Amino acid sequence: MRKLIFISILIIASVFLAVAQSPCPTISVTGPSKITAIGDSITFTANIVGGNFENIKFEWTVTAGAITKGQGTSTITVATNADLAGQTIIALVKASGLARNCKNEAA
């Protein structure tokens, strides 16, 4: 009976520990909340919440404009010009250094 109780306690503790320490963080990208004036720079930031991670590296791509600062970091700056007037610029970040089964991209 003591063995059964001990095993039950171990199983319950393992379940709580696994839920509390999920290895996968949630990744999202934030950008400007309003229209950007022609010629102004745009800033995009990768937000990572929860999970276990260290030494994450970031790889950014944008649908238009040029990344002028921050490639490899959690925040980039994108240059705009008159050719981009009226366009929506989407930034996609891919994070490396996460567990294989974790979602590692966000836009």
C-alpha positions as semicolon CSV with decimal commas, in nm:
position;residue;x (nm);y (nm);z (nm)
1;M;0,000;0,000;0,000
2;R;0,285;0,240;0,083
3;K;0,445;0,171;-0,256
4;L;0,118;0,247;-0,434
5;I;0,076;0,579;-0,250
6;F;0,440;0,673;-0,317
7;I;0,408;0,591;-0,689
8;S;0,082;0,789;-0,710
9;I;0,247;1,091;-0,549
10;L;0,540;1,069;-0,793
11;I;0,307;1,051;-1,092
12;I;0,102;1,351;-0,974
13;A;0,417;1,553;-0,902
14;S;0,557;1,471;-1,247
15;V;0,238;1,585;-1,419
16;F;0,237;1,917;-1,230
17;L;0,606;1,969;-1,303
18;A;0,560;1,899;-1,676
19;V;0,270;2,147;-1,699
20;A;0,453;2,415;-1,501
21;Q;0,773;2,387;-1,706
22;S;0,652;2,363;-2,064
23;P;0,961;2,370;-2,286
24;C;0,791;2,577;-2,557
25;P;0,750;2,952;-2,532
26;T;0,489;3,155;-2,715
27;I;0,632;3,379;-2,989
28;S;0,459;3,685;-3,132
29;V;0,562;3,992;-3,329
30;T;0,454;4,348;-3,257
31;G;0,487;4,636;-3,498
32;P;0,355;4,986;-3,548
33;S;0,002;5,055;-3,427
34;K;-0,061;5,330;-3,683
35;I;0,026;5,424;-4,039
36;T;0,393;5,509;-4,087
37;A;0,486;5,825;-4,275
38;I;0,683;5,781;-4,597
39;G;1,054;5,777;-4,519
40;D;1,008;5,694;-4,149
41;S;1,150;5,374;-4,004
42;I;0,934;5,094;-3,868
43;T;1,026;4,888;-3,562
44;F;0,921;4,525;-3,516
45;T;0,983;4,326;-3,197
46;A;0,972;3,951;-3,129
47;N;0,804;3,878;-2,796
48;I;0,882;3,548;-2,629
49;V;0,684;3,444;-2,324
50;G;0,717;3,130;-2,111
51;G;0,898;2,807;-2,181
52;N;1,259;2,718;-2,130
53;F;1,499;2,889;-2,365
54;E;1,851;3,023;-2,370
55;N;2,067;3,172;-2,642
56;I;1,786;3,227;-2,889
57;K;1,892;3,364;-3,225
58;F;1,652;3,558;-3,446
59;E;1,632;3,560;-3,824
60;W;1,404;3,824;-3,975
61;T;1,253;3,868;-4,320
62;V;1,021;4,146;-4,437
63;T;0,779;4,159;-4,728
64;A;0,892;4,509;-4,830
65;G;1,145;4,769;-4,724
66;A;1,493;4,695;-4,597
67;I;1,610;4,581;-4,255
68;T;1,861;4,847;-4,152
69;K;1,926;4,748;-3,793
70;G;1,883;4,455;-3,556
71;Q;1,906;4,143;-3,776
72;G;1,987;3,858;-3,535
73;T;1,826;4,036;-3,237
74;S;1,471;4,047;-3,102
75;T;1,405;4,395;-3,250
76;I;1,457;4,520;-3,605
77;T;1,427;4,855;-3,779
78;V;1,293;4,864;-4,134
79;A;1,349;5,159;-4,370
80;T;1,060;5,280;-4,585
81;N;1,047;5,498;-4,896
82;A;0,794;5,646;-5,138
83;D;0,777;5,322;-5,339
84;L;0,618;5,153;-5,035
85;A;0,334;5,404;-4,996
86;G;0,005;5,224;-4,929
87;Q;0,169;4,883;-4,877
88;T;0,147;4,666;-4,570
89;I;0,486;4,547;-4,448
90;I;0,489;4,212;-4,271
91;A;0,786;4,100;-4,063
92;L;0,844;3,728;-4,008
93;V;1,080;3,612;-3,736
94;K;1,227;3,265;-3,702
95;A;1,380;3,184;-3,364
96;S;1,648;2,918;-3,340
97;G;1,761;2,762;-3,016
98;L;1,420;2,626;-2,910
99;A;1,328;2,263;-2,858
100;R;1,259;2,085;-3,190
101;N;0,889;2,039;-3,122
102;C;0,830;2,410;-3,048
103;K;0,671;2,655;-3,289
104;N;0,958;2,887;-3,386
105;E;0,804;3,139;-3,628
106;A;0,570;3,435;-3,596
107;A;0,463;3,730;-3,811
